[in-house]
Amino acid sequence: MFKTLSNESLVKIYLTANEQRLDQSFLQLLLDEIQKRGIYDSLFETSVNCKSSNK
């Protein structure tokens, strides 16, 4: 479903969807793809960096 997205785009979409509190099933689909690609650490790092830059 998300195969055409780059890893960076996938992470950004997940963070935006989570911030906007979109449907949990959609968030789970995104998270499953992130875990399948092995980029979960990237998600965590991006999330922490976004929070730091918003201060």
mmCIF file of C-alpha atoms in Angstrom:
data_model
loop_
_atom_site.group_PDB
_atom_site.id
_atom_site.type_symbol
_atom_site.label_atom_id
_atom_site.label_comp_id
_atom_site.label_asym_id
_atom_site.label_seq_id
_atom_site.Cartn_x
_atom_site.Cartn_y
_atom_site.Cartn_z
ATOM 1 C CA MET A 1 0.000 0.000 0.000
ATOM 2 C CA PHE A 2 2.805 2.444 0.858
ATOM 3 C CA LYS A 3 5.492 0.930 -1.369
ATOM 4 C CA THR A 4 5.912 4.042 -3.519
ATOM 5 C CA LEU A 5 6.737 6.237 -0.520
ATOM 6 C CA SER A 6 10.306 6.836 0.528
ATOM 7 C CA ASN A 7 11.232 5.944 4.094
ATOM 8 C CA GLU A 8 11.475 9.636 4.965
ATOM 9 C CA SER A 9 8.029 10.372 3.549
ATOM 10 C CA LEU A 10 6.514 7.425 5.379
ATOM 11 C CA VAL A 11 7.910 8.644 8.710
ATOM 12 C CA LYS A 12 6.694 12.204 8.084
ATOM 13 C CA ILE A 13 3.213 10.982 7.191
ATOM 14 C CA TYR A 14 3.056 8.848 10.325
ATOM 15 C CA LEU A 15 4.112 11.744 12.561
ATOM 16 C CA THR A 16 1.606 14.101 10.909
ATOM 17 C CA ALA A 17 -1.203 11.544 11.134
ATOM 18 C CA ASN A 18 -0.406 10.904 14.778
ATOM 19 C CA GLU A 19 -0.275 14.622 15.578
ATOM 20 C CA GLN A 20 -3.659 15.121 13.914
ATOM 21 C CA ARG A 21 -5.047 12.094 15.772
ATOM 22 C CA LEU A 22 -6.204 10.294 12.669
ATOM 23 C CA ASP A 23 -7.908 6.910 12.777
ATOM 24 C CA GLN A 24 -5.976 4.308 14.786
ATOM 25 C CA SER A 25 -6.314 1.674 12.075
ATOM 26 C CA PHE A 26 -4.613 4.005 9.576
ATOM 27 C CA LEU A 27 -1.852 4.774 12.070
ATOM 28 C CA GLN A 28 -1.380 1.047 12.625
ATOM 29 C CA LEU A 29 -1.040 0.433 8.879
ATOM 30 C CA LEU A 30 1.660 3.098 8.711
ATOM 31 C CA LEU A 31 3.423 1.744 11.779
ATOM 32 C CA ASP A 32 3.323 -1.808 10.402
ATOM 33 C CA GLU A 33 5.002 -0.617 7.196
ATOM 34 C CA ILE A 34 7.610 1.311 9.192
ATOM 35 C CA GLN A 35 8.414 -1.795 11.225
ATOM 36 C CA LYS A 36 8.446 -3.987 8.094
ATOM 37 C CA ARG A 37 11.030 -1.683 6.517
ATOM 38 C CA GLY A 38 13.127 -1.703 9.677
ATOM 39 C CA ILE A 39 13.040 2.080 10.080
ATOM 40 C CA TYR A 40 11.377 2.255 13.495
ATOM 41 C CA ASP A 41 14.526 3.824 14.993
ATOM 42 C CA SER A 42 14.315 6.545 12.359
ATOM 43 C CA LEU A 43 10.741 7.258 13.421
ATOM 44 C CA PHE A 44 11.827 7.645 17.042
ATOM 45 C CA GLU A 45 14.782 9.893 16.127
ATOM 46 C CA THR A 46 12.643 12.095 13.885
ATOM 47 C CA SER A 47 9.972 12.364 16.558
ATOM 48 C CA VAL A 48 12.512 13.441 19.187
ATOM 49 C CA ASN A 49 14.127 15.939 16.794
ATOM 50 C CA CYS A 50 10.748 17.463 15.928
ATOM 51 C CA LYS A 51 9.889 17.929 19.578
ATOM 52 C CA SER A 52 13.288 19.526 20.262
ATOM 53 C CA SER A 53 12.959 22.005 17.404
ATOM 54 C CA ASN A 54 9.463 23.045 18.514
ATOM 55 C CA LYS A 55 10.749 24.417 21.811
#
